[in-house]
Protein backbone atom coordinates (compact mmCIF):
# COMPACT_ATOMS: atom_id res chain seq x y z
CA UNK A 1 0.00 0.00 0.00
CA UNK A 2 1.21 3.50 -0.80
CA UNK A 3 0.73 5.66 2.32
CA UNK A 4 2.71 8.82 1.53
CA UNK A 5 4.12 10.47 -1.58
CA UNK A 6 6.60 13.32 -1.69
CA UNK A 7 7.55 14.89 -4.98
CA UNK A 8 7.10 17.58 -7.57
CA UNK A 9 3.81 18.43 -9.26
CA UNK A 10 4.12 17.53 -12.95
CA UNK A 11 0.43 18.13 -13.85
CA UNK A 12 -2.27 19.96 -11.88
CA UNK A 13 -5.59 18.66 -13.24
CA UNK A 14 -9.15 19.55 -12.30
CA UNK A 15 -9.58 16.65 -9.87
CA UNK A 16 -6.06 15.23 -9.64
CA UNK A 17 -2.36 15.94 -9.68
CA UNK A 18 0.42 13.94 -11.21
CA UNK A 19 3.18 13.84 -8.64
CA UNK A 20 6.67 13.04 -9.90
CA UNK A 21 8.47 10.94 -7.27
CA UNK A 22 11.88 9.51 -8.12
CA UNK A 23 11.19 9.51 -11.86
CA UNK A 24 7.73 7.91 -11.53
CA UNK A 25 4.56 9.97 -12.05
CA UNK A 26 1.66 9.07 -9.74
CA UNK A 27 -1.82 10.23 -10.70
CA UNK A 28 -3.45 11.11 -7.37
CA UNK A 29 -7.09 12.18 -7.04
CA UNK A 30 -8.06 14.44 -4.20
CA UNK A 31 -10.24 17.23 -2.86
CA UNK A 32 -9.62 20.85 -3.91
CA UNK A 33 -7.01 21.21 -1.14
CA UNK A 34 -4.72 18.95 -3.17
CA UNK A 35 -3.43 21.45 -5.68
CA UNK A 36 -0.40 23.50 -6.54
CA UNK A 37 1.62 24.96 -9.35
CA UNK A 38 3.55 22.75 -11.73
CA UNK A 39 7.06 22.32 -10.35
CA UNK A 40 5.95 22.89 -6.75
CA UNK A 41 6.99 20.42 -4.04
CA UNK A 42 4.08 18.49 -2.45
CA UNK A 43 3.65 15.87 0.27
CA UNK A 44 0.45 13.78 0.14
CA UNK A 45 -0.96 11.29 2.63
CA UNK A 46 -2.57 8.70 0.39
CA UNK A 47 -5.20 6.01 0.43
CA UNK A 48 -5.04 3.37 -2.28
CA UNK A 49 -8.41 1.98 -3.29
CA UNK A 50 -8.44 -1.33 -5.17
CA UNK A 51 -11.65 -2.31 -6.92
CA UNK A 52 -12.34 -4.95 -9.56
CA UNK A 53 -10.88 -2.93 -12.43
CA UNK A 54 -8.70 0.02 -11.44
CA UNK A 55 -6.31 0.72 -8.61
CA UNK A 56 -6.81 4.38 -7.76
CA UNK A 57 -4.72 6.56 -5.50
CA UNK A 58 -6.38 9.34 -3.47
CA UNK A 59 -4.25 11.97 -1.77
CA UNK A 60 -4.86 14.38 1.09
CA UNK A 61 -2.94 17.22 2.66
CA UNK A 62 -3.34 15.86 6.20
CA UNK A 63 -3.53 12.37 7.69
CA UNK A 64 -6.80 13.36 9.44
CA UNK A 65 -8.41 14.15 6.08
CA UNK A 66 -7.24 10.78 4.71
CA UNK A 67 -8.62 9.03 7.81
CA UNK A 68 -12.02 10.68 7.31
CA UNK A 69 -11.99 9.47 3.69
CA UNK A 70 -11.19 5.92 4.79
CA UNK A 71 -13.88 6.05 7.49
CA UNK A 72 -16.46 7.13 4.91
CA UNK A 73 -15.44 4.17 2.72
CA UNK A 74 -16.49 1.78 5.49
CA UNK A 75 -20.12 2.86 5.09
CA UNK A 76 -22.11 0.52 2.85
CA UNK A 77 -22.92 2.23 -0.44
CA UNK A 78 -20.26 4.94 -0.11
CA UNK A 79 -17.49 4.62 -2.64
CA UNK A 80 -14.42 6.74 -3.25
CA UNK A 81 -16.22 9.23 -5.52
CA UNK A 82 -18.97 9.92 -2.95
CA UNK A 83 -16.43 10.13 -0.10
CA UNK A 84 -14.31 12.54 -2.13
CA UNK A 85 -17.40 14.58 -3.00
CA UNK A 86 -18.22 14.87 0.72
CA UNK A 87 -14.69 16.02 1.58
CA UNK A 88 -14.70 18.43 -1.36
CA UNK A 89 -17.95 20.03 -0.16
CA UNK A 90 -17.56 19.90 3.63
CA UNK A 91 -14.51 20.62 5.74
CA UNK A 92 -13.36 17.90 8.12
CA UNK A 93 -14.70 19.92 11.05
CA UNK A 94 -18.08 20.43 9.36
CA UNK A 95 -18.33 16.69 8.70
CA UNK A 96 -17.39 15.80 12.29
CA UNK A 97 -19.90 18.34 13.63
CA UNK A 98 -22.67 16.91 11.41
CA UNK A 99 -21.90 13.44 12.77
CA UNK A 100 -21.75 14.59 16.40
CA UNK A 101 -24.99 16.58 16.10
CA UNK A 102 -26.68 13.82 14.04
CA UNK A 103 -27.64 16.31 11.30
CA UNK A 104 -28.32 14.58 7.97
CA UNK A 105 -29.38 17.88 6.37
CA UNK A 106 -25.74 19.00 6.41
CA UNK A 107 -24.66 15.92 4.44
CA UNK A 108 -27.63 16.37 2.10
CA UNK A 109 -25.98 19.57 0.81
CA UNK A 110 -23.36 17.42 -0.89
CA UNK A 111 -24.21 16.85 -4.57
CA UNK A 112 -25.51 13.31 -5.08
CA UNK A 113 -26.41 12.67 -1.43
CA UNK A 114 -30.06 12.52 -0.48
CA UNK A 115 -31.67 12.31 2.94
CA UNK A 116 -31.61 8.50 3.07
CA UNK A 117 -27.94 8.25 2.11
CA UNK A 118 -27.07 11.02 4.57
CA UNK A 119 -28.74 9.08 7.38
CA UNK A 120 -26.91 5.91 6.36
CA UNK A 121 -23.59 7.78 6.40
CA UNK A 122 -24.30 9.23 9.84
CA UNK A 123 -25.23 5.82 11.22
CA UNK A 124 -22.17 4.16 9.71
CA UNK A 125 -19.71 6.82 10.81
CA UNK A 126 -21.14 7.10 14.32
CA UNK A 127 -20.46 3.37 14.74
CA UNK A 128 -16.87 3.99 13.66
CA UNK A 129 -16.36 6.97 15.99
CA UNK A 130 -13.44 6.45 18.28
CA UNK A 131 -11.92 3.61 16.30
CA UNK A 132 -10.41 5.70 13.50
CA UNK A 133 -7.98 8.60 13.82
CA UNK A 134 -10.31 10.90 11.88
CA UNK A 135 -12.68 10.77 14.84
CA UNK A 136 -10.40 9.77 17.70
CA UNK A 137 -9.94 13.32 18.99
CA UNK A 138 -13.67 13.98 18.99
CA UNK A 139 -15.05 12.24 22.08
CA UNK A 140 -18.15 14.44 21.82
CA UNK A 141 -19.70 11.81 19.53
CA UNK A 142 -19.59 9.20 22.28
CA UNK A 143 -20.83 11.64 24.93
CA UNK A 144 -23.72 12.69 22.67
CA UNK A 145 -24.72 9.06 22.07
CA UNK A 146 -24.50 8.23 25.78
CA UNK A 147 -26.75 11.20 26.64
CA UNK A 148 -29.29 10.09 24.01
CA UNK A 149 -29.34 6.55 25.41
CA UNK A 150 -29.68 7.75 29.01
CA UNK A 151 -32.50 10.09 28.01
CA UNK A 152 -34.27 7.31 26.09
CA UNK A 153 -33.92 5.05 29.14
CA UNK A 154 -35.40 7.67 31.45
CA UNK A 155 -38.31 8.29 29.09
CA UNK A 156 -38.97 4.54 28.84
CA UNK A 157 -38.74 4.11 32.61
CA UNK A 158 -41.07 7.05 33.22
CA UNK A 159 -43.54 5.63 30.71
CA UNK A 160 -43.48 2.23 32.44
CA UNK A 161 -43.97 3.67 35.92
CA UNK A 162 -46.50 6.27 34.93
CA UNK A 163 -46.13 10.03 35.34
CA UNK A 164 -47.28 10.29 38.99
CA UNK A 165 -45.76 7.14 40.49
CA UNK A 166 -42.71 7.16 42.67
CA UNK A 167 -39.65 5.16 41.72
CA UNK A 168 -39.75 3.07 44.90
CA UNK A 169 -42.73 2.08 47.02
CA UNK A 170 -43.14 3.94 50.31
CA UNK A 171 -42.31 1.86 53.37
mmCIF file of N, CA and C in Angstrom, residues 7-19 30-43 61:
data_model
loop_
_atom_site.group_PDB
_atom_site.id
_atom_site.type_symbol
_atom_site.label_atom_id
_atom_site.label_comp_id
_atom_site.label_asym_id
_atom_site.label_seq_id
_atom_site.Cartn_x
_atom_site.Cartn_y
_atom_site.Cartn_z
ATOM 1 N N UNK A 7 6.953 14.643 -3.679
ATOM 2 C CA UNK A 7 7.551 14.887 -4.976
ATOM 3 C C UNK A 7 7.173 16.237 -5.543
ATOM 4 N N UNK A 8 7.338 16.339 -6.845
ATOM 5 C CA UNK A 8 7.098 17.583 -7.566
ATOM 6 C C UNK A 8 5.858 17.433 -8.437
ATOM 7 N N UNK A 9 5.027 18.463 -8.440
ATOM 8 C CA UNK A 9 3.811 18.429 -9.260
ATOM 9 C C UNK A 9 4.201 18.545 -10.731
ATOM 10 N N UNK A 10 3.856 17.524 -11.516
ATOM 11 C CA UNK A 10 4.116 17.528 -12.953
ATOM 12 C C UNK A 10 2.897 18.039 -13.712
ATOM 13 N N UNK A 11 1.693 17.690 -13.237
ATOM 14 C CA UNK A 11 0.434 18.126 -13.850
ATOM 15 C C UNK A 11 -0.540 18.448 -12.725
ATOM 16 N N UNK A 12 -1.228 19.594 -12.841
ATOM 17 C CA UNK A 12 -2.270 19.959 -11.878
ATOM 18 C C UNK A 12 -3.592 19.945 -12.634
ATOM 19 N N UNK A 13 -4.311 18.818 -12.544
ATOM 20 C CA UNK A 13 -5.588 18.659 -13.241
ATOM 21 C C UNK A 13 -6.749 19.170 -12.411
ATOM 22 N N UNK A 14 -7.938 19.071 -12.971
ATOM 23 C CA UNK A 14 -9.149 19.550 -12.303
ATOM 24 C C UNK A 14 -9.419 18.782 -11.013
ATOM 25 N N UNK A 15 -9.270 17.464 -11.043
ATOM 26 C CA UNK A 15 -9.582 16.647 -9.866
ATOM 27 C C UNK A 15 -8.411 15.770 -9.426
ATOM 28 N N UNK A 16 -7.224 16.053 -9.968
ATOM 29 C CA UNK A 16 -6.062 15.234 -9.642
ATOM 30 C C UNK A 16 -4.767 16.014 -9.861
ATOM 31 N N UNK A 17 -3.701 15.457 -9.348
ATOM 32 C CA UNK A 17 -2.361 15.936 -9.680
ATOM 33 C C UNK A 17 -1.558 14.726 -10.120
ATOM 34 N N UNK A 18 -0.556 14.982 -10.929
ATOM 35 C CA UNK A 18 0.421 13.936 -11.215
ATOM 36 C C UNK A 18 1.678 14.366 -10.482
ATOM 37 N N UNK A 19 2.055 13.540 -9.515
ATOM 38 C CA UNK A 19 3.179 13.840 -8.639
ATOM 39 C C UNK A 19 4.376 13.016 -9.086
ATOM 40 N N UNK A 30 -7.896 13.871 -5.523
ATOM 41 C CA UNK A 30 -8.058 14.442 -4.199
ATOM 42 C C UNK A 30 -9.038 15.594 -4.188
ATOM 43 N N UNK A 31 -9.347 16.081 -2.984
ATOM 44 C CA UNK A 31 -10.237 17.231 -2.860
ATOM 45 C C UNK A 31 -9.523 18.494 -3.345
ATOM 46 N N UNK A 32 -10.231 19.612 -3.412
ATOM 47 C CA UNK A 32 -9.624 20.853 -3.906
ATOM 48 C C UNK A 32 -8.387 21.313 -3.125
ATOM 49 N N UNK A 33 -8.198 20.825 -1.913
ATOM 50 C CA UNK A 33 -7.013 21.213 -1.139
ATOM 51 C C UNK A 33 -5.732 20.609 -1.709
ATOM 52 N N UNK A 34 -5.880 19.582 -2.538
ATOM 53 C CA UNK A 34 -4.716 18.953 -3.167
ATOM 54 C C UNK A 34 -4.492 19.647 -4.500
ATOM 55 N N UNK A 35 -3.694 20.675 -4.472
ATOM 56 C CA UNK A 35 -3.431 21.451 -5.675
ATOM 57 C C UNK A 35 -2.113 22.183 -5.513
ATOM 58 N N UNK A 36 -1.640 22.735 -6.582
ATOM 59 C CA UNK A 36 -0.400 23.500 -6.544
ATOM 60 C C UNK A 36 0.053 23.802 -7.951
ATOM 61 N N UNK A 37 1.077 24.595 -8.048
ATOM 62 C CA UNK A 37 1.621 24.960 -9.353
ATOM 63 C C UNK A 37 2.563 23.860 -9.838
ATOM 64 N N UNK A 38 2.625 23.719 -11.146
ATOM 65 C CA UNK A 38 3.549 22.751 -11.732
ATOM 66 C C UNK A 38 4.961 23.119 -11.275
ATOM 67 N N UNK A 39 5.704 22.113 -10.841
ATOM 68 C CA UNK A 39 7.060 22.321 -10.352
ATOM 69 C C UNK A 39 7.143 22.513 -8.844
ATOM 70 N N UNK A 40 5.996 22.693 -8.199
ATOM 71 C CA UNK A 40 5.950 22.891 -6.748
ATOM 72 C C UNK A 40 6.132 21.555 -6.023
ATOM 73 N N UNK A 41 6.785 21.608 -4.867
ATOM 74 C CA UNK A 41 6.993 20.419 -4.036
ATOM 75 C C UNK A 41 5.713 20.133 -3.248
ATOM 76 N N UNK A 42 5.319 18.856 -3.134
ATOM 77 C CA UNK A 42 4.079 18.493 -2.451
ATOM 78 C C UNK A 42 4.259 17.175 -1.704
ATOM 79 N N UNK A 43 3.686 17.113 -0.509
ATOM 80 C CA UNK A 43 3.646 15.869 0.269
ATOM 81 C C UNK A 43 2.179 15.490 0.411
ATOM 82 N N UNK A 61 -3.973 16.373 2.083
ATOM 83 C CA UNK A 61 -2.943 17.221 2.659
ATOM 84 C C UNK A 61 -2.606 16.800 4.088
#
